[in-house]
Amino acid sequence: MLQLPKRRGRRFALLGLSVFWVVAGVNHFVSPDFYVPMMPPYLPGHLELVYLSGVFEILGGILVLVPRVRAMAGWGLVALLLAIFPANIHMALSPELFSDMSTGALY
């Protein structure tokens, strides 16, 4: 069952975290063409991986609101960040492929 903390600051932080991840995950399905070029060339199935990461972002964003699995969801989101880190490295090392993005956004 979804349950928010009683303290206002913690409640807003948790809701913000949840909304961020759910919106980011949904965006993987709405705008996959934005994410596919970020994928390093050595990884297969770029579109499938974009969709998969979107699914896990949505799940993580929802599950942080469930007290019994909140910690596990948090660790799952940490694992997701580690899994997508190669895409961030690819972007930082190949700025010429992302000329429409500011240099700061590549990092």
A tleap script that builds the chain and sets N, CA, C and O, in Angstrom:
source leaprc.protein.ff14SB
mol = sequence {
  NMET LEU GLN LEU PRO LYS ARG ARG GLY ARG
  ARG PHE ALA LEU LEU GLY LEU SER VAL PHE
  TRP VAL VAL ALA GLY VAL ASN HIE PHE VAL
  SER PRO ASP PHE TYR VAL PRO MET MET PRO
  PRO TYR LEU PRO GLY HIE LEU GLU LEU VAL
  TYR LEU SER GLY VAL PHE GLU ILE LEU GLY
  GLY ILE LEU VAL LEU VAL PRO ARG VAL ARG
  ALA MET ALA GLY TRP GLY LEU VAL ALA LEU
  LEU LEU ALA ILE PHE PRO ALA ASN ILE HIE
  MET ALA LEU SER PRO GLU LEU PHE SER ASP
  MET SER THR GLY ALA LEU CTYR
}
set mol.1.N position { 0.836 -1.177 0.000 }
set mol.1.CA position { 0.000 0.000 0.000 }
set mol.1.C position { 0.881 1.240 0.000 }
set mol.1.O position { 1.887 1.294 0.707 }
set mol.2.N position { 0.502 2.236 -0.794 }
set mol.2.CA position { 1.249 3.478 -0.843 }
set mol.2.C position { 1.040 4.243 0.446 }
set mol.2.O position { -0.082 4.375 0.934 }
set mol.3.N position { 2.144 4.750 0.993 }
set mol.3.CA position { 2.048 5.507 2.226 }
set mol.3.C position { 3.173 6.526 2.236 }
set mol.3.O position { 4.328 6.193 1.972 }
set mol.4.N position { 2.830 7.765 2.541 }
set mol.4.CA position { 3.822 8.826 2.580 }
set mol.4.C position { 4.213 9.118 4.018 }
set mol.4.O position { 3.399 8.950 4.925 }
set mol.5.N position { 5.452 9.554 4.239 }
set mol.5.CA position { 5.886 9.904 5.592 }
set mol.5.C position { 5.049 11.053 6.155 }
set mol.5.O position { 4.451 11.827 5.407 }
set mol.6.N position { 5.018 11.148 7.478 }
set mol.6.CA position { 4.232 12.182 8.130 }
set mol.6.C position { 4.920 13.548 8.066 }
set mol.6.O position { 4.248 14.577 7.989 }
set mol.7.N position { 6.241 13.562 8.097 }
set mol.7.CA position { 6.961 14.840 8.055 }
set mol.7.C position { 6.860 15.453 6.664 }
set mol.7.O position { 7.104 14.787 5.658 }
set mol.8.N position { 6.501 16.720 6.626 }
set mol.8.CA position { 6.223 17.407 5.367 }
set mol.8.C position { 7.429 17.422 4.424 }
set mol.8.O position { 7.283 17.110 3.242 }
set mol.9.N position { 8.598 17.773 4.913 }
set mol.9.CA position { 9.781 17.833 4.056 }
set mol.9.C position { 10.111 16.481 3.447 }
set mol.9.O position { 10.413 16.382 2.257 }
set mol.10.N position { 10.051 15.455 4.259 }
set mol.10.CA position { 10.335 14.101 3.764 }
set mol.10.C position { 9.277 13.661 2.751 }
set mol.10.O position { 9.589 13.013 1.752 }
set mol.11.N position { 8.036 14.021 3.023 }
set mol.11.CA position { 6.944 13.661 2.122 }
set mol.11.C position { 7.133 14.324 0.757 }
set mol.11.O position { 6.978 13.671 -0.275 }
set mol.12.N position { 7.468 15.622 0.745 }
set mol.12.CA position { 7.678 16.317 -0.524 }
set mol.12.C position { 8.889 15.772 -1.264 }
set mol.12.O position { 8.864 15.630 -2.487 }
set mol.13.N position { 9.950 15.467 -0.523 }
set mol.13.CA position { 11.148 14.910 -1.165 }
set mol.13.C position { 10.831 13.563 -1.802 }
set mol.13.O position { 11.253 13.289 -2.925 }
set mol.14.N position { 10.101 12.737 -1.097 }
set mol.14.CA position { 9.752 11.415 -1.613 }
set mol.14.C position { 8.824 11.519 -2.823 }
set mol.14.O position { 8.996 10.800 -3.807 }
set mol.15.N position { 7.854 12.403 -2.747 }
set mol.15.CA position { 6.961 12.603 -3.895 }
set mol.15.C position { 7.731 13.153 -5.091 }
set mol.15.O position { 7.505 12.734 -6.226 }
set mol.16.N position { 8.636 14.090 -4.836 }
set mol.16.CA position { 9.449 14.642 -5.919 }
set mol.16.C position { 10.306 13.586 -6.575 }
set mol.16.O position { 10.416 13.533 -7.800 }
set mol.17.N position { 10.914 12.742 -5.755 }
set mol.17.CA position { 11.732 11.646 -6.274 }
set mol.17.C position { 10.889 10.706 -7.125 }
set mol.17.O position { 11.299 10.301 -8.213 }
set mol.18.N position { 9.730 10.371 -6.630 }
set mol.18.CA position { 8.841 9.466 -7.354 }
set mol.18.C position { 8.410 10.064 -8.689 }
set mol.18.O position { 8.482 9.402 -9.724 }
set mol.19.N position { 7.969 11.302 -8.661 }
set mol.19.CA position { 7.513 11.958 -9.894 }
set mol.19.C position { 8.658 12.054 -10.896 }
set mol.19.O position { 8.465 11.802 -12.085 }
set mol.20.N position { 9.853 12.420 -10.421 }
set mol.20.CA position { 11.006 12.529 -11.316 }
set mol.20.C position { 11.235 11.226 -12.068 }
set mol.20.O position { 11.352 11.227 -13.294 }
set mol.21.N position { 11.299 10.107 -11.336 }
set mol.21.CA position { 11.605 8.827 -11.974 }
set mol.21.C position { 10.477 8.345 -12.878 }
set mol.21.O position { 10.738 7.800 -13.950 }
set mol.22.N position { 9.246 8.535 -12.468 }
set mol.22.CA position { 8.128 8.092 -13.308 }
set mol.22.C position { 8.083 8.908 -14.599 }
set mol.22.O position { 7.910 8.344 -15.679 }
set mol.23.N position { 8.235 10.220 -14.500 }
set mol.23.CA position { 8.213 11.064 -15.701 }
set mol.23.C position { 9.392 10.723 -16.609 }
set mol.23.O position { 9.233 10.625 -17.826 }
set mol.24.N position { 10.570 10.542 -16.022 }
set mol.24.CA position { 11.739 10.178 -16.826 }
set mol.24.C position { 11.512 8.840 -17.520 }
set mol.24.O position { 11.859 8.683 -18.691 }
set mol.25.N position { 10.936 7.882 -16.813 }
set mol.25.CA position { 10.677 6.574 -17.408 }
set mol.25.C position { 9.662 6.636 -18.530 }
set mol.25.O position { 9.850 6.015 -19.576 }
set mol.26.N position { 8.593 7.376 -18.323 }
set mol.26.CA position { 7.577 7.530 -19.368 }
set mol.26.C position { 8.193 8.201 -20.591 }
set mol.26.O position { 7.851 7.863 -21.724 }
set mol.27.N position { 9.097 9.146 -20.366 }
set mol.27.CA position { 9.734 9.843 -21.481 }
set mol.27.C position { 10.538 8.892 -22.366 }
set mol.27.O position { 10.716 9.159 -23.554 }
set mol.28.N position { 11.023 7.793 -21.806 }
set mol.28.CA position { 11.737 6.800 -22.617 }
set mol.28.C position { 10.815 6.176 -23.670 }
set mol.28.O position { 11.281 5.747 -24.726 }
set mol.29.N position { 9.527 6.127 -23.388 }
set mol.29.CA position { 8.560 5.572 -24.336 }
set mol.29.C position { 8.003 6.651 -25.265 }
set mol.29.O position { 7.683 6.376 -26.422 }
set mol.30.N position { 7.891 7.863 -24.762 }
set mol.30.CA position { 7.352 8.970 -25.553 }
set mol.30.C position { 8.383 9.482 -26.555 }
set mol.30.O position { 8.043 9.796 -27.696 }
set mol.31.N position { 9.651 9.565 -26.126 }
set mol.31.CA position { 10.718 10.126 -26.970 }
set mol.31.C position { 11.937 9.211 -27.019 }
set mol.31.O position { 13.029 9.635 -26.641 }
set mol.32.N position { 11.782 7.980 -27.472 }
set mol.32.CA position { 12.944 7.078 -27.478 }
set mol.32.C position { 14.062 7.566 -28.394 }
set mol.32.O position { 15.230 7.248 -28.165 }
set mol.33.N position { 13.720 8.331 -29.424 }
set mol.33.CA position { 14.753 8.824 -30.340 }
set mol.33.C position { 15.723 9.777 -29.656 }
set mol.33.O position { 16.828 9.991 -30.155 }
set mol.34.N position { 15.334 10.346 -28.535 }
set mol.34.CA position { 16.241 11.191 -27.758 }
set mol.34.C position { 17.305 10.343 -27.064 }
set mol.34.O position { 18.452 10.771 -26.939 }
set mol.35.N position { 16.932 9.149 -26.616 }
set mol.35.CA position { 17.821 8.313 -25.812 }
set mol.35.C position { 18.676 7.353 -26.630 }
set mol.35.O position { 19.804 7.053 -26.241 }
set mol.36.N position { 18.166 6.870 -27.744 }
set mol.36.CA position { 18.889 5.858 -28.528 }
set mol.36.C position { 20.291 6.317 -28.924 }
set mol.36.O position { 21.223 5.521 -28.810 }
set mol.37.N position { 20.497 7.562 -29.385 }
set mol.37.CA position { 21.859 7.971 -29.760 }
set mol.37.C position { 22.842 8.000 -28.592 }
set mol.37.O position { 24.054 7.988 -28.805 }
set mol.38.N position { 22.340 8.037 -27.382 }
set mol.38.CA position { 23.211 8.064 -26.209 }
set mol.38.C position { 23.835 6.702 -25.923 }
set mol.38.O position { 24.805 6.600 -25.172 }
set mol.39.N position { 23.279 5.672 -26.519 }
set mol.39.CA position { 23.742 4.316 -26.238 }
set mol.39.C position { 25.119 4.082 -26.852 }
set mol.39.O position { 25.338 4.400 -28.021 }
set mol.40.N position { 26.044 3.530 -26.075 }
set mol.40.CA position { 27.362 3.209 -26.631 }
set mol.40.C position { 27.228 2.179 -27.753 }
set mol.40.O position { 26.391 1.280 -27.670 }
set mol.41.N position { 28.042 2.305 -28.796 }
set mol.41.CA position { 27.905 1.410 -29.950 }
set mol.41.C position { 28.164 -0.060 -29.628 }
set mol.41.O position { 27.690 -0.934 -30.355 }
set mol.42.N position { 28.899 -0.353 -28.566 }
set mol.42.CA position { 29.217 -1.749 -28.252 }
set mol.42.C position { 28.054 -2.485 -27.578 }
set mol.42.O position { 28.123 -3.701 -27.397 }
set mol.43.N position { 26.992 -1.771 -27.206 }
set mol.43.CA position { 25.829 -2.428 -26.606 }
set mol.43.C position { 24.813 -2.785 -27.688 }
set mol.43.O position { 24.514 -1.956 -28.547 }
set mol.44.N position { 24.283 -3.999 -27.659 }
set mol.44.CA position { 23.266 -4.385 -28.654 }
set mol.44.C position { 21.874 -3.910 -28.229 }
set mol.44.O position { 21.646 -3.590 -27.062 }
set mol.45.N position { 20.969 -3.872 -29.172 }
set mol.45.CA position { 19.563 -3.612 -28.865 }
set mol.45.C position { 19.310 -2.263 -28.218 }
set mol.45.O position { 18.707 -2.190 -27.147 }
set mol.46.N position { 19.760 -1.207 -28.853 }
set mol.46.CA position { 19.646 0.120 -28.249 }
set mol.46.C position { 18.211 0.479 -27.874 }
set mol.46.O position { 17.961 0.909 -26.748 }
set mol.47.N position { 17.281 0.314 -28.783 }
set mol.47.CA position { 15.895 0.686 -28.498 }
set mol.47.C position { 15.324 -0.162 -27.364 }
set mol.47.O position { 14.620 0.351 -26.495 }
set mol.48.N position { 15.624 -1.437 -27.373 }
set mol.48.CA position { 15.131 -2.327 -26.317 }
set mol.48.C position { 15.694 -1.920 -24.955 }
set mol.48.O position { 14.982 -1.954 -23.951 }
set mol.49.N position { 16.963 -1.538 -24.922 }
set mol.49.CA position { 17.574 -1.105 -23.662 }
set mol.49.C position { 16.981 0.215 -23.180 }
set mol.49.O position { 16.827 0.423 -21.976 }
set mol.50.N position { 16.653 1.095 -24.100 }
set mol.50.CA position { 15.997 2.353 -23.721 }
set mol.50.C position { 14.643 2.047 -23.086 }
set mol.50.O position { 14.308 2.602 -22.040 }
set mol.51.N position { 13.871 1.172 -23.709 }
set mol.51.CA position { 12.572 0.802 -23.142 }
set mol.51.C position { 12.736 0.100 -21.791 }
set mol.51.O position { 11.982 0.371 -20.856 }
set mol.52.N position { 13.705 -0.787 -21.688 }
set mol.52.CA position { 13.935 -1.508 -20.436 }
set mol.52.C position { 14.299 -0.550 -19.306 }
set mol.52.O position { 13.785 -0.671 -18.194 }
set mol.53.N position { 15.183 0.397 -19.592 }
set mol.53.CA position { 15.540 1.359 -18.545 }
set mol.53.C position { 14.329 2.213 -18.178 }
set mol.53.O position { 14.167 2.582 -17.015 }
set mol.54.N position { 13.477 2.531 -19.152 }
set mol.54.CA position { 12.255 3.271 -18.853 }
set mol.54.C position { 11.329 2.498 -17.928 }
set mol.54.O position { 10.742 3.069 -17.010 }
set mol.55.N position { 11.198 1.208 -18.169 }
set mol.55.CA position { 10.362 0.365 -17.301 }
set mol.55.C position { 10.890 0.387 -15.873 }
set mol.55.O position { 10.120 0.544 -14.925 }
set mol.56.N position { 12.207 0.231 -15.716 }
set mol.56.CA position { 12.775 0.206 -14.369 }
set mol.56.C position { 12.713 1.569 -13.690 }
set mol.56.O position { 12.596 1.641 -12.467 }
set mol.57.N position { 12.789 2.643 -14.456 }
set mol.57.CA position { 12.628 3.969 -13.867 }
set mol.57.C position { 11.203 4.151 -13.350 }
set mol.57.O position { 11.002 4.674 -12.253 }
set mol.58.N position { 10.229 3.730 -14.123 }
set mol.58.CA position { 8.833 3.838 -13.690 }
set mol.58.C position { 8.592 2.974 -12.453 }
set mol.58.O position { 7.987 3.427 -11.481 }
set mol.59.N position { 9.068 1.729 -12.495 }
set mol.59.CA position { 8.898 0.839 -11.331 }
set mol.59.C position { 9.552 1.413 -10.084 }
set mol.59.O position { 8.950 1.427 -9.010 }
set mol.60.N position { 10.780 1.885 -10.228 }
set mol.60.CA position { 11.477 2.466 -9.081 }
set mol.60.C position { 10.748 3.677 -8.537 }
set mol.60.O position { 10.631 3.846 -7.323 }
set mol.61.N position { 10.255 4.523 -9.436 }
set mol.61.CA position { 9.532 5.711 -9.003 }
set mol.61.C position { 8.254 5.386 -8.255 }
set mol.61.O position { 7.879 6.100 -7.325 }
set mol.62.N position { 7.592 4.331 -8.646 }
set mol.62.CA position { 6.367 3.920 -7.947 }
set mol.62.C position { 6.708 3.224 -6.633 }
set mol.62.O position { 6.091 3.493 -5.602 }
set mol.63.N position { 7.683 2.336 -6.675 }
set mol.63.CA position { 7.974 1.515 -5.495 }
set mol.63.C position { 8.618 2.289 -4.347 }
set mol.63.O position { 8.583 1.818 -3.210 }
set mol.64.N position { 9.206 3.464 -4.604 }
set mol.64.CA position { 9.733 4.244 -3.472 }
set mol.64.C position { 8.603 4.767 -2.586 }
set mol.64.O position { 8.852 5.225 -1.471 }
set mol.65.N position { 7.378 4.701 -3.072 }
set mol.65.CA position { 6.228 5.130 -2.270 }
set mol.65.C position { 5.657 4.007 -1.414 }
set mol.65.O position { 4.764 4.243 -0.600 }
set mol.66.N position { 6.159 2.796 -1.588 }
set mol.66.CA position { 5.666 1.642 -0.829 }
set mol.66.C position { 6.657 1.360 0.301 }
set mol.66.O position { 7.767 0.895 0.043 }
set mol.67.N position { 6.268 1.637 1.558 }
set mol.67.CA position { 7.216 1.529 2.668 }
set mol.67.C position { 7.935 0.183 2.774 }
set mol.67.O position { 9.128 0.149 3.076 }
set mol.68.N position { 7.239 -0.910 2.533 }
set mol.68.CA position { 7.863 -2.233 2.694 }
set mol.68.C position { 8.998 -2.481 1.722 }
set mol.68.O position { 9.908 -3.252 2.024 }
set mol.69.N position { 8.964 -1.843 0.560 }
set mol.69.CA position { 9.999 -2.079 -0.452 }
set mol.69.C position { 10.773 -0.808 -0.797 }
set mol.69.O position { 11.540 -0.791 -1.760 }
set mol.70.N position { 10.578 0.252 -0.019 }
set mol.70.CA position { 11.206 1.543 -0.323 }
set mol.70.C position { 12.719 1.433 -0.408 }
set mol.70.O position { 13.320 1.934 -1.358 }
set mol.71.N position { 13.337 0.798 0.554 }
set mol.71.CA position { 14.800 0.688 0.545 }
set mol.71.C position { 15.274 -0.129 -0.654 }
set mol.71.O position { 16.251 0.233 -1.309 }
set mol.72.N position { 14.589 -1.221 -0.938 }
set mol.72.CA position { 14.959 -2.049 -2.081 }
set mol.72.C position { 14.787 -1.262 -3.385 }
set mol.72.O position { 15.616 -1.370 -4.289 }
set mol.73.N position { 13.721 -0.477 -3.482 }
set mol.73.CA position { 13.502 0.349 -4.675 }
set mol.73.C position { 14.614 1.379 -4.814 }
set mol.73.O position { 15.092 1.640 -5.919 }
set mol.74.N position { 15.021 1.959 -3.702 }
set mol.74.CA position { 16.121 2.922 -3.736 }
set mol.74.C position { 17.402 2.297 -4.239 }
set mol.74.O position { 18.098 2.873 -5.074 }
set mol.75.N position { 17.712 1.114 -3.731 }
set mol.75.CA position { 18.916 0.415 -4.201 }
set mol.75.C position { 18.774 -0.007 -5.662 }
set mol.75.O position { 19.758 -0.028 -6.401 }
set mol.76.N position { 17.571 -0.336 -6.071 }
set mol.76.CA position { 17.339 -0.656 -7.479 }
set mol.76.C position { 17.598 0.545 -8.375 }
set mol.76.O position { 18.154 0.403 -9.464 }
set mol.77.N position { 17.197 1.727 -7.920 }
set mol.77.CA position { 17.465 2.938 -8.699 }
set mol.77.C position { 18.959 3.250 -8.739 }
set mol.77.O position { 19.466 3.732 -9.752 }
set mol.78.N position { 19.661 2.980 -7.647 }
set mol.78.CA position { 21.123 3.145 -7.656 }
set mol.78.C position { 21.739 2.195 -8.680 }
set mol.78.O position { 22.615 2.591 -9.449 }
set mol.79.N position { 21.285 0.948 -8.691 }
set mol.79.CA position { 21.792 -0.023 -9.671 }
set mol.79.C position { 21.476 0.435 -11.096 }
set mol.79.O position { 22.296 0.270 -11.999 }
set mol.80.N position { 20.302 1.002 -11.293 }
set mol.80.CA position { 19.936 1.517 -12.615 }
set mol.80.C position { 20.874 2.646 -13.032 }
set mol.80.O position { 21.314 2.695 -14.181 }
set mol.81.N position { 21.179 3.547 -12.112 }
set mol.81.CA position { 22.114 4.633 -12.427 }
set mol.81.C position { 23.479 4.084 -12.823 }
set mol.81.O position { 24.119 4.602 -13.738 }
set mol.82.N position { 23.921 3.045 -12.142 }
set mol.82.CA position { 25.199 2.417 -12.513 }
set mol.82.C position { 25.102 1.756 -13.883 }
set mol.82.O position { 26.057 1.789 -14.659 }
set mol.83.N position { 23.962 1.161 -14.179 }
set mol.83.CA position { 23.786 0.475 -15.465 }
set mol.83.C position { 23.762 1.452 -16.635 }
set mol.83.O position { 24.222 1.119 -17.727 }
set mol.84.N position { 23.233 2.648 -16.419 }
set mol.84.CA position { 23.168 3.608 -17.524 }
set mol.84.C position { 24.401 4.502 -17.589 }
set mol.84.O position { 24.517 5.325 -18.497 }
set mol.85.N position { 25.313 4.353 -16.650 }
set mol.85.CA position { 26.519 5.185 -16.628 }
set mol.85.C position { 27.349 5.075 -17.905 }
set mol.85.O position { 27.906 6.086 -18.332 }
set mol.86.N position { 27.463 3.902 -18.541 }
set mol.86.CA position { 28.199 3.850 -19.817 }
set mol.86.C position { 27.638 4.804 -20.876 }
set mol.86.O position { 28.395 5.314 -21.702 }
set mol.87.N position { 26.342 5.049 -20.866 }
set mol.87.CA position { 25.766 6.009 -21.814 }
set mol.87.C position { 26.257 7.417 -21.509 }
set mol.87.O position { 26.526 8.194 -22.425 }
set mol.88.N position { 26.376 7.748 -20.226 }
set mol.88.CA position { 26.896 9.060 -19.856 }
set mol.88.C position { 28.357 9.215 -20.264 }
set mol.88.O position { 28.768 10.274 -20.736 }
set mol.89.N position { 29.124 8.169 -20.081 }
set mol.89.CA position { 30.532 8.205 -20.488 }
set mol.89.C position { 30.625 8.363 -22.000 }
set mol.89.O position { 31.427 9.155 -22.495 }
set mol.90.N position { 29.808 7.613 -22.736 }
set mol.90.CA position { 29.802 7.707 -24.197 }
set mol.90.C position { 29.497 9.137 -24.641 }
set mol.90.O position { 30.147 9.654 -25.550 }
set mol.91.N position { 28.532 9.766 -24.020 }
set mol.91.CA position { 28.186 11.139 -24.385 }
set mol.91.C position { 29.333 12.099 -24.087 }
set mol.91.O position { 29.642 12.970 -24.900 }
set mol.92.N position { 29.960 11.942 -22.933 }
set mol.92.CA position { 31.044 12.845 -22.550 }
set mol.92.C position { 32.262 12.682 -23.449 }
set mol.92.O position { 32.955 13.656 -23.741 }
set mol.93.N position { 32.524 11.450 -23.890 }
set mol.93.CA position { 33.705 11.194 -24.721 }
set mol.93.C position { 33.447 11.406 -26.209 }
set mol.93.O position { 34.389 11.412 -27.001 }
set mol.94.N position { 32.195 11.580 -26.596 }
set mol.94.CA position { 31.852 11.768 -28.015 }
set mol.94.C position { 30.966 13.000 -28.202 }
set mol.94.O position { 29.864 12.882 -28.738 }
set mol.95.N position { 31.421 14.175 -27.775 }
set mol.95.CA position { 30.560 15.362 -27.864 }
set mol.95.C position { 30.180 15.730 -29.293 }
set mol.95.O position { 29.160 16.382 -29.514 }
set mol.96.N position { 30.990 15.318 -30.261 }
set mol.96.CA position { 30.677 15.641 -31.661 }
set mol.96.C position { 29.393 14.957 -32.131 }
set mol.96.O position { 28.763 15.414 -33.085 }
set mol.97.N position { 29.007 13.880 -31.477 }
set mol.97.CA position { 27.767 13.183 -31.836 }
set mol.97.C position { 26.531 13.871 -31.263 }
set mol.97.O position { 25.403 13.557 -31.642 }
set mol.98.N position { 26.753 14.806 -30.353 }
set mol.98.CA position { 25.647 15.450 -29.646 }
set mol.98.C position { 25.761 16.965 -29.745 }
set mol.98.O position { 25.667 17.671 -28.741 }
set mol.99.N position { 25.963 17.456 -30.958 }
set mol.99.CA position { 26.181 18.889 -31.167 }
set mol.99.C position { 24.968 19.735 -30.786 }
set mol.99.O position { 25.106 20.933 -30.539 }
set mol.100.N position { 23.790 19.132 -30.737 }
set mol.100.CA position { 22.594 19.881 -30.356 }
set mol.100.C position { 22.455 20.039 -28.847 }
set mol.100.O position { 21.533 20.707 -28.380 }
set mol.101.N position { 23.359 19.433 -28.079 }
set mol.101.CA position { 23.327 19.537 -26.619 }
set mol.101.C position { 24.463 20.432 -26.141 }
set mol.101.O position { 25.534 20.482 -26.747 }
set mol.102.N position { 24.210 21.132 -25.046 }
set mol.102.CA position { 25.273 21.946 -24.467 }
set mol.102.C position { 26.330 21.027 -23.864 }
set mol.102.O position { 26.043 19.889 -23.493 }
set mol.103.N position { 27.541 21.533 -23.775 }
set mol.103.CA position { 28.635 20.734 -23.221 }
set mol.103.C position { 28.315 20.296 -21.801 }
set mol.103.O position { 28.615 19.165 -21.419 }
set mol.104.N position { 27.715 21.172 -21.023 }
set mol.104.CA position { 27.355 20.830 -19.649 }
set mol.104.C position { 26.372 19.678 -19.562 }
set mol.104.O position { 26.439 18.871 -18.634 }
set mol.105.N position { 25.461 19.595 -20.518 }
set mol.105.CA position { 24.467 18.515 -20.515 }
set mol.105.C position { 25.094 17.164 -20.820 }
set mol.105.O position { 24.532 16.126 -20.472 }
set mol.106.N position { 26.253 17.169 -21.466 }
set mol.106.CA position { 26.915 15.908 -21.801 }
set mol.106.C position { 27.565 15.265 -20.581 }
set mol.106.O position { 27.883 14.076 -20.590 }
set mol.107.N position { 27.754 16.043 -19.556 }
set mol.107.CA position { 28.375 15.518 -18.346 }
set mol.107.C position { 27.333 15.329 -17.281 }
set mol.107.O position { 27.653 14.892 -16.175 }
savepdb mol mol.pdb
quit
